[in-house]
């Protein structure tokens, strides 16, 4: 398909593509900004929408800036380097609100301002590099072939130094996670500055209670910071290495369990009905039916849900809306220049102490 069309970009959707309309259909175009008029070439036609590639920007947004990375547009990592940072945050804020309205059925979501990243570039403390037949880099945009990368401007100087070392060794095919901080191969928040803001926010938000259950706790990122605020702290994660790290400096009131949250959470909630604050920081797939169900049947006094996927967050909030009220929704920019968004939601049971 080679149709050339002229479009006015009305918004930028979650994932990073601009949205315009042509012949009554939505058209998605990458690397554009709301308010711009562009010419685009249709590359794929679907029943309800079209996908197009950007040919030329005809009216330029005042928010357009020069991307700092020579691979931008080809690499699958960043989608927003052409947009000034404050406007990236404005777009992502709208994307969260819109996702929560559309999927989460939250009409008046109590949205708080975006917590920005102190660093717009050079913030990533880890990257995963792929190697295939001498090509050392990241996946290309919308492709499973690799793009050779010598330097990644969103990664920290330490990580880029490790990339240079790796390249010098002519590595075998495979995947290599390069980290700024030495340590166990476990999950760590990828942007130190935003991770610190995340901890501060959770600490400010957490309600007084006897027990804290830190679900999907990793090495106890939240539990460690909050342990002095509770009589007892329980962390649950199925990664044995992460639990071993959490156990290294335990205080007498901390307990870490290497297990599946599906089997561990229900009995702790049942035993401590009305006495526990629960933090859940699941991977992108969000919560399972079982977890949502147990939260509905034995609601904690407060639930703090940390999400890295607004879509699954919205699904989970819709499913739990009957029992939990959303007190606040705070997006955080853990990954500037990319489409990713982290969100912290505070929930409380609608009628405290009752089911
Ligand atoms: C987004 S990370 C959060 C880690 C931690 N809260 C932190 O901030 O460092 C998600 C964690 O969930 C764990 N996980 C995923 N599914 C799980 C399950 N079904 N049961 C227990 N842990 C799980 C992973 O091992 C990983 O450590």
GROMACS .gro file of C-alpha atoms and ligand atoms in nm:
model
  382
    1UNK     CA    1   0.000   0.000   0.000
    2UNK     CA    2   0.149   0.338  -0.092
    3UNK     CA    3  -0.128   0.594  -0.031
    4UNK     CA    4   0.004   0.931   0.082
    5UNK     CA    5  -0.228   1.119   0.314
    6UNK     CA    6  -0.224   1.450   0.497
    7UNK     CA    7  -0.323   1.438   0.863
    8UNK     CA    8  -0.368   1.658   1.163
    9UNK     CA    9  -0.234   1.479   1.470
   10UNK     CA   10  -0.488   1.503   1.749
   11UNK     CA   11  -0.316   1.308   2.023
   12UNK     CA   12  -0.032   1.067   2.098
   13UNK     CA   13  -0.159   0.730   2.219
   14UNK     CA   14  -0.003   0.501   2.479
   15UNK     CA   15   0.286   0.328   2.303
   16UNK     CA   16   0.397   0.650   2.134
   17UNK     CA   17   0.208   0.673   1.805
   18UNK     CA   18   0.028   0.989   1.701
   19UNK     CA   19  -0.339   0.964   1.610
   20UNK     CA   20  -0.508   1.145   1.322
   21UNK     CA   21  -0.814   1.071   1.109
   22UNK     CA   22  -0.852   1.006   0.740
   23UNK     CA   23  -1.170   0.899   0.556
   24UNK     CA   24  -1.342   0.835   0.889
   25UNK     CA   25  -1.069   0.602   1.017
   26UNK     CA   26  -0.810   0.656   1.289
   27UNK     CA   27  -0.456   0.663   1.152
   28UNK     CA   28  -0.154   0.585   1.374
   29UNK     CA   29   0.179   0.748   1.285
   30UNK     CA   30   0.505   0.727   1.483
   31UNK     CA   31   0.744   1.018   1.563
   32UNK     CA   32   0.482   1.295   1.545
   33UNK     CA   33   0.338   1.535   1.805
   34UNK     CA   34  -0.019   1.643   1.877
   35UNK     CA   35  -0.101   1.965   1.693
   36UNK     CA   36   0.127   1.885   1.398
   37UNK     CA   37   0.010   1.845   1.039
   38UNK     CA   38   0.200   1.571   0.865
   39UNK     CA   39   0.206   1.376   0.547
   40UNK     CA   40   0.217   1.003   0.601
   41UNK     CA   41   0.225   0.690   0.389
   42UNK     CA   42  -0.022   0.413   0.472
   43UNK     CA   43   0.166   0.090   0.539
   44UNK     CA   44  -0.107  -0.132   0.684
   45UNK     CA   45  -0.483  -0.121   0.661
   46UNK     CA   46  -0.699  -0.273   0.935
   47UNK     CA   47  -1.076  -0.287   0.956
   48UNK     CA   48  -1.104   0.004   1.199
   49UNK     CA   49  -0.773   0.188   1.166
   50UNK     CA   50  -0.471   0.249   0.946
   51UNK     CA   51  -0.101   0.243   1.023
   52UNK     CA   52   0.119   0.491   0.842
   53UNK     CA   53   0.483   0.595   0.828
   54UNK     CA   54   0.584   0.958   0.864
   55UNK     CA   55   0.689   1.119   0.534
   56UNK     CA   56   0.713   1.486   0.631
   57UNK     CA   57   0.612   1.722   0.910
   58UNK     CA   58   0.418   2.003   0.742
   59UNK     CA   59   0.340   2.215   1.051
   60UNK     CA   60   0.590   2.166   1.332
   61UNK     CA   61   0.493   2.154   1.699
   62UNK     CA   62   0.667   2.404   1.930
   63UNK     CA   63   0.744   2.097   2.144
   64UNK     CA   64   0.960   1.933   1.875
   65UNK     CA   65   1.330   1.899   1.964
   66UNK     CA   66   1.634   1.731   1.807
   67UNK     CA   67   1.671   1.365   1.916
   68UNK     CA   68   2.005   1.306   2.089
   69UNK     CA   69   2.057   0.951   1.968
   70UNK     CA   70   2.186   0.859   1.619
   71UNK     CA   71   1.981   0.535   1.633
   72UNK     CA   72   1.650   0.709   1.714
   73UNK     CA   73   1.382   0.603   1.465
   74UNK     CA   74   1.551   0.270   1.396
   75UNK     CA   75   1.602   0.136   1.750
   76UNK     CA   76   1.305  -0.024   1.925
   77UNK     CA   77   1.383   0.141   2.260
   78UNK     CA   78   1.289   0.512   2.249
   79UNK     CA   79   0.982   0.673   2.093
   80UNK     CA   80   0.982   1.029   2.233
   81UNK     CA   81   1.329   1.178   2.181
   82UNK     CA   82   1.177   1.425   1.932
   83UNK     CA   83   0.950   1.571   2.203
   84UNK     CA   84   1.066   1.815   2.474
   85UNK     CA   85   1.060   1.652   2.814
   86UNK     CA   86   0.779   1.854   2.978
   87UNK     CA   87   0.551   1.767   2.688
   88UNK     CA   88   0.642   1.395   2.708
   89UNK     CA   89   0.512   1.408   3.065
   90UNK     CA   90   0.194   1.592   2.963
   91UNK     CA   91   0.125   1.325   2.697
   92UNK     CA   92   0.195   1.033   2.930
   93UNK     CA   93  -0.027   1.188   3.199
   94UNK     CA   94  -0.315   1.206   2.950
   95UNK     CA   95  -0.247   0.849   2.838
   96UNK     CA   96  -0.280   0.721   3.196
   97UNK     CA   97  -0.600   0.919   3.256
   98UNK     CA   98  -0.750   0.801   2.925
   99UNK     CA   99  -0.655   0.434   2.982
  100UNK     CA  100  -0.808   0.444   3.330
  101UNK     CA  101  -1.124   0.602   3.190
  102UNK     CA  102  -1.159   0.367   2.892
  103UNK     CA  103  -1.055   0.033   3.044
  104UNK     CA  104  -1.074   0.111   3.416
  105UNK     CA  105  -1.414   0.287   3.397
  106UNK     CA  106  -1.273   0.560   3.624
  107UNK     CA  107  -1.449   0.879   3.515
  108UNK     CA  108  -1.290   1.116   3.764
  109UNK     CA  109  -0.961   0.944   3.837
  110UNK     CA  110  -0.784   1.126   4.125
  111UNK     CA  111  -0.474   1.194   3.914
  112UNK     CA  112  -0.174   1.357   4.080
  113UNK     CA  113   0.103   1.540   3.889
  114UNK     CA  114   0.367   1.332   3.712
  115UNK     CA  115   0.684   1.265   3.910
  116UNK     CA  116   0.959   1.340   3.656
  117UNK     CA  117   1.298   1.178   3.621
  118UNK     CA  118   1.584   1.397   3.749
  119UNK     CA  119   1.778   1.286   3.439
  120UNK     CA  120   1.620   1.297   3.093
  121UNK     CA  121   1.911   1.096   2.945
  122UNK     CA  122   2.185   0.885   3.100
  123UNK     CA  123   1.950   0.745   3.365
  124UNK     CA  124   1.931   0.370   3.298
  125UNK     CA  125   2.133   0.164   3.545
  126UNK     CA  126   2.092  -0.154   3.339
  127UNK     CA  127   2.030  -0.254   2.978
  128UNK     CA  128   1.999  -0.591   2.807
  129UNK     CA  129   2.211  -0.624   2.496
  130UNK     CA  130   2.156  -0.897   2.240
  131UNK     CA  131   2.428  -1.052   2.028
  132UNK     CA  132   2.369  -1.234   1.702
  133UNK     CA  133   2.642  -1.317   1.451
  134UNK     CA  134   2.862  -1.022   1.542
  135UNK     CA  135   2.576  -0.769   1.570
  136UNK     CA  136   2.575  -0.631   1.926
  137UNK     CA  137   2.278  -0.416   2.019
  138UNK     CA  138   1.902  -0.379   2.061
  139UNK     CA  139   1.609  -0.502   1.854
  140UNK     CA  140   1.509  -0.274   1.571
  141UNK     CA  141   1.171  -0.103   1.590
  142UNK     CA  142   0.885  -0.348   1.526
  143UNK     CA  143   1.131  -0.617   1.421
  144UNK     CA  144   1.315  -0.915   1.561
  145UNK     CA  145   1.640  -0.827   1.389
  146UNK     CA  146   1.918  -0.650   1.574
  147UNK     CA  147   2.057  -0.301   1.533
  148UNK     CA  148   2.426  -0.264   1.617
  149UNK     CA  149   2.464  -0.013   1.904
  150UNK     CA  150   2.789   0.145   2.017
  151UNK     CA  151   2.644   0.382   2.275
  152UNK     CA  152   2.299   0.422   2.433
  153UNK     CA  153   2.229   0.783   2.542
  154UNK     CA  154   1.955   0.685   2.790
  155UNK     CA  155   2.194   0.448   2.971
  156UNK     CA  156   2.431   0.577   3.239
  157UNK     CA  157   2.802   0.634   3.177
  158UNK     CA  158   2.885   0.318   3.378
  159UNK     CA  159   2.650   0.107   3.166
  160UNK     CA  160   2.795   0.251   2.844
  161UNK     CA  161   3.146   0.170   2.972
  162UNK     CA  162   3.030  -0.192   3.019
  163UNK     CA  163   2.886  -0.191   2.667
  164UNK     CA  164   3.225  -0.080   2.531
  165UNK     CA  165   3.393  -0.361   2.732
  166UNK     CA  166   3.145  -0.617   2.602
  167UNK     CA  167   3.196  -0.507   2.242
  168UNK     CA  168   3.572  -0.538   2.281
  169UNK     CA  169   3.540  -0.905   2.381
  170UNK     CA  170   3.361  -1.011   2.057
  171UNK     CA  171   3.091  -1.190   2.256
  172UNK     CA  172   2.909  -1.510   2.165
  173UNK     CA  173   2.545  -1.504   2.055
  174UNK     CA  174   2.308  -1.449   2.350
  175UNK     CA  175   2.170  -1.189   2.589
  176UNK     CA  176   2.383  -0.980   2.823
  177UNK     CA  177   2.243  -0.763   3.102
  178UNK     CA  178   2.486  -0.480   3.170
  179UNK     CA  179   2.453  -0.316   3.511
  180UNK     CA  180   2.589   0.002   3.664
  181UNK     CA  181   2.585  -0.155   4.009
  182UNK     CA  182   2.752  -0.488   4.075
  183UNK     CA  183   2.537  -0.736   4.258
  184UNK     CA  184   2.301  -1.030   4.231
  185UNK     CA  185   2.114  -1.089   3.905
  186UNK     CA  186   1.778  -0.981   4.042
  187UNK     CA  187   1.516  -0.720   3.960
  188UNK     CA  188   1.619  -0.364   4.052
  189UNK     CA  189   1.438  -0.043   3.962
  190UNK     CA  190   1.611   0.085   3.646
  191UNK     CA  191   1.632   0.459   3.725
  192UNK     CA  192   1.790   0.542   4.063
  193UNK     CA  193   1.651   0.897   4.081
  194UNK     CA  194   1.291   0.792   4.016
  195UNK     CA  195   1.329   0.485   4.240
  196UNK     CA  196   1.414   0.727   4.525
  197UNK     CA  197   1.102   0.936   4.451
  198UNK     CA  198   0.898   0.616   4.438
  199UNK     CA  199   1.016   0.515   4.784
  200UNK     CA  200   0.946   0.863   4.924
  201UNK     CA  201   0.595   0.859   4.780
  202UNK     CA  202   0.515   0.512   4.913
  203UNK     CA  203   0.651   0.611   5.254
  204UNK     CA  204   0.434   0.925   5.259
  205UNK     CA  205   0.129   0.728   5.148
  206UNK     CA  206   0.145   0.419   5.366
  207UNK     CA  207  -0.120   0.401   5.640
  208UNK     CA  208  -0.047   0.299   5.999
  209UNK     CA  209  -0.113  -0.071   6.061
  210UNK     CA  210   0.032  -0.372   6.242
  211UNK     CA  211   0.147  -0.564   5.939
  212UNK     CA  212   0.296  -0.476   5.600
  213UNK     CA  213   0.276  -0.737   5.325
  214UNK     CA  214   0.516  -0.649   5.041
  215UNK     CA  215   0.394  -0.863   4.751
  216UNK     CA  216   0.632  -0.916   4.455
  217UNK     CA  217   0.895  -0.775   4.694
  218UNK     CA  218   1.213  -0.855   4.498
  219UNK     CA  219   1.501  -0.789   4.738
  220UNK     CA  220   1.267  -0.594   4.970
  221UNK     CA  221   1.292  -0.253   4.803
  222UNK     CA  222   0.977  -0.121   4.976
  223UNK     CA  223   0.979  -0.347   5.284
  224UNK     CA  224   1.329  -0.240   5.393
  225UNK     CA  225   1.243   0.129   5.378
  226UNK     CA  226   0.917   0.078   5.572
  227UNK     CA  227   1.018  -0.188   5.826
  228UNK     CA  228   1.047   0.055   6.119
  229UNK     CA  229   0.685   0.167   6.064
  230UNK     CA  230   0.525  -0.176   6.125
  231UNK     CA  231   0.524  -0.434   6.399
  232UNK     CA  232   0.579  -0.703   6.135
  233UNK     CA  233   0.683  -0.698   5.768
  234UNK     CA  234   0.637  -0.992   5.530
  235UNK     CA  235   0.788  -0.994   5.180
  236UNK     CA  236   0.686  -1.246   4.913
  237UNK     CA  237   0.868  -1.314   4.585
  238UNK     CA  238   0.931  -1.632   4.391
  239UNK     CA  239   1.285  -1.532   4.292
  240UNK     CA  240   1.506  -1.724   4.538
  241UNK     CA  241   1.807  -1.500   4.464
  242UNK     CA  242   1.612  -1.184   4.542
  243UNK     CA  243   1.479  -1.337   4.865
  244UNK     CA  244   1.835  -1.442   4.963
  245UNK     CA  245   1.947  -1.079   4.918
  246UNK     CA  246   1.647  -0.955   5.122
  247UNK     CA  247   1.735  -1.197   5.401
  248UNK     CA  248   2.093  -1.070   5.433
  249UNK     CA  249   2.017  -0.780   5.668
  250UNK     CA  250   1.683  -0.871   5.825
  251UNK     CA  251   1.560  -0.705   6.141
  252UNK     CA  252   1.368  -0.925   6.391
  253UNK     CA  253   1.032  -0.801   6.257
  254UNK     CA  254   1.105  -0.892   5.891
  255UNK     CA  255   1.023  -1.218   5.717
  256UNK     CA  256   1.087  -1.299   5.350
  257UNK     CA  257   0.916  -1.588   5.178
  258UNK     CA  258   1.036  -1.744   4.852
  259UNK     CA  259   0.709  -1.852   4.699
  260UNK     CA  260   0.428  -1.784   4.458
  261UNK     CA  261   0.218  -1.490   4.568
  262UNK     CA  262  -0.096  -1.678   4.454
  263UNK     CA  263  -0.047  -1.938   4.723
  264UNK     CA  264   0.113  -1.719   4.994
  265UNK     CA  265  -0.102  -1.405   4.993
  266UNK     CA  266  -0.443  -1.563   5.065
  267UNK     CA  267  -0.363  -1.704   5.405
  268UNK     CA  268  -0.176  -1.395   5.526
  269UNK     CA  269  -0.474  -1.180   5.429
  270UNK     CA  270  -0.720  -1.417   5.595
  271UNK     CA  271  -0.514  -1.436   5.917
  272UNK     CA  272  -0.469  -1.060   5.935
  273UNK     CA  273  -0.804  -0.932   5.819
  274UNK     CA  274  -0.833  -0.558   5.879
  275UNK     CA  275  -0.476  -0.532   6.015
  276UNK     CA  276  -0.251  -0.532   5.708
  277UNK     CA  277  -0.133  -0.280   5.454
  278UNK     CA  278  -0.054  -0.454   5.124
  279UNK     CA  279   0.193  -0.331   4.862
  280UNK     CA  280   0.177  -0.505   4.524
  281UNK     CA  281   0.440  -0.439   4.255
  282UNK     CA  282   0.360  -0.703   3.991
  283UNK     CA  283   0.529  -0.749   3.653
  284UNK     CA  284   0.357  -0.604   3.343
  285UNK     CA  285   0.089  -0.876   3.331
  286UNK     CA  286  -0.064  -0.727   3.647
  287UNK     CA  287  -0.268  -0.926   3.899
  288UNK     CA  288  -0.425  -1.265   3.840
  289UNK     CA  289  -0.792  -1.356   3.899
  290UNK     CA  290  -0.690  -1.536   4.219
  291UNK     CA  291  -0.508  -1.235   4.363
  292UNK     CA  292  -0.792  -0.996   4.276
  293UNK     CA  293  -1.044  -1.235   4.425
  294UNK     CA  294  -0.861  -1.273   4.756
  295UNK     CA  295  -0.822  -0.894   4.784
  296UNK     CA  296  -1.196  -0.853   4.733
  297UNK     CA  297  -1.287  -1.116   4.991
  298UNK     CA  298  -1.032  -1.012   5.257
  299UNK     CA  299  -0.956  -0.646   5.179
  300UNK     CA  300  -0.648  -0.501   5.352
  301UNK     CA  301  -0.679  -0.163   5.529
  302UNK     CA  302  -0.487  -0.011   5.239
  303UNK     CA  303  -0.360  -0.140   4.906
  304UNK     CA  304  -0.072   0.034   4.730
  305UNK     CA  305  -0.050  -0.092   4.373
  306UNK     CA  306   0.267  -0.014   4.178
  307UNK     CA  307   0.215  -0.077   3.809
  308UNK     CA  308   0.444  -0.073   3.505
  309UNK     CA  309   0.153  -0.122   3.264
  310UNK     CA  310  -0.143   0.120   3.262
  311UNK     CA  311  -0.354  -0.132   3.063
  312UNK     CA  312  -0.338  -0.416   3.313
  313UNK     CA  313  -0.362  -0.165   3.600
  314UNK     CA  314  -0.687  -0.030   3.451
  315UNK     CA  315  -0.825  -0.384   3.409
  316UNK     CA  316  -0.742  -0.466   3.772
  317UNK     CA  317  -0.891  -0.142   3.907
  318UNK     CA  318  -1.213  -0.206   3.712
  319UNK     CA  319  -1.236  -0.555   3.858
  320UNK     CA  320  -1.180  -0.429   4.214
  321UNK     CA  321  -1.380  -0.104   4.194
  322UNK     CA  322  -1.680  -0.249   4.378
  323UNK     CA  323  -1.477  -0.297   4.697
  324UNK     CA  324  -1.189  -0.048   4.670
  325UNK     CA  325  -1.197   0.326   4.628
  326UNK     CA  326  -0.911   0.489   4.438
  327UNK     CA  327  -0.760   0.757   4.663
  328UNK     CA  328  -0.476   0.876   4.440
  329UNK     CA  329  -0.306   0.792   4.113
  330UNK     CA  330   0.052   0.912   4.065
  331UNK     CA  331   0.241   0.845   3.742
  332UNK     CA  332   0.621   0.837   3.755
  333UNK     CA  333   0.863   0.869   3.465
  334UNK     CA  334   1.101   0.582   3.525
  335UNK     CA  335   1.188   0.567   3.151
  336UNK     CA  336   1.212   0.912   2.983
  337UNK     CA  337   1.219   0.906   2.599
  338UNK     CA  338   1.039   0.569   2.596
  339UNK     CA  339   0.669   0.482   2.598
  340UNK     CA  340   0.688   0.317   2.943
  341UNK     CA  341   0.490   0.457   3.236
  342UNK     CA  342   0.495   0.357   3.604
  343UNK     CA  343   0.192   0.436   3.819
  344UNK     CA  344   0.137   0.421   4.195
  345UNK     CA  345  -0.223   0.386   4.306
  346UNK     CA  346  -0.351   0.410   4.661
  347UNK     CA  347  -0.671   0.214   4.730
  348UNK     CA  348  -0.880   0.179   5.042
  349UNK     CA  349  -1.181  -0.043   5.107
  350UNK     CA  350  -1.507   0.143   5.044
  351UNK     CA  351  -1.648   0.048   5.382
  352UNK     CA  352  -1.353  -0.003   5.616
  353UNK     CA  353  -1.367  -0.321   5.818
  354UNK     CA  354  -1.663  -0.474   5.635
  355UNK     CA  355  -1.684  -0.709   5.337
  356LIG     C1  356   0.835  -0.538   3.907
  356LIG     S1  357   0.934  -0.651   4.001
  356LIG     C2  358   0.922  -0.573   4.159
  356LIG     C3  359   1.033  -0.603   4.256
  356LIG     C4  360   1.043  -0.516   4.381
  356LIG     N1  361   0.914  -0.470   4.431
  356LIG     C5  362   1.137  -0.399   4.358
  356LIG     O1  363   1.090  -0.283   4.356
  356LIG     O2  364   1.258  -0.420   4.343
  356LIG     C6  365   0.829  -0.790   4.008
  356LIG     C7  366   0.876  -0.903   4.097
  356LIG     O3  367   0.769  -0.997   4.100
  356LIG     C8  368   0.822  -1.128   4.112
  356LIG     N2  369   0.712  -1.219   4.071
  356LIG     C9  370   0.649  -1.226   3.952
  356LIG     N3  371   0.547  -1.312   3.957
  356LIG    C10  372   0.543  -1.363   4.083
  356LIG    C11  373   0.459  -1.457   4.149
  356LIG     N4  374   0.357  -1.517   4.086
  356LIG     N5  375   0.483  -1.485   4.279
  356LIG    C12  376   0.585  -1.423   4.344
  356LIG     N6  377   0.667  -1.332   4.286
  356LIG    C13  378   0.648  -1.302   4.157
  356LIG    C14  379   0.948  -1.124   4.028
  356LIG     O4  380   1.040  -1.222   4.072
  356LIG    C15  381   0.998  -0.980   4.052
  356LIG     O5  382   1.094  -0.976   4.157
   0.00000   0.00000   0.00000
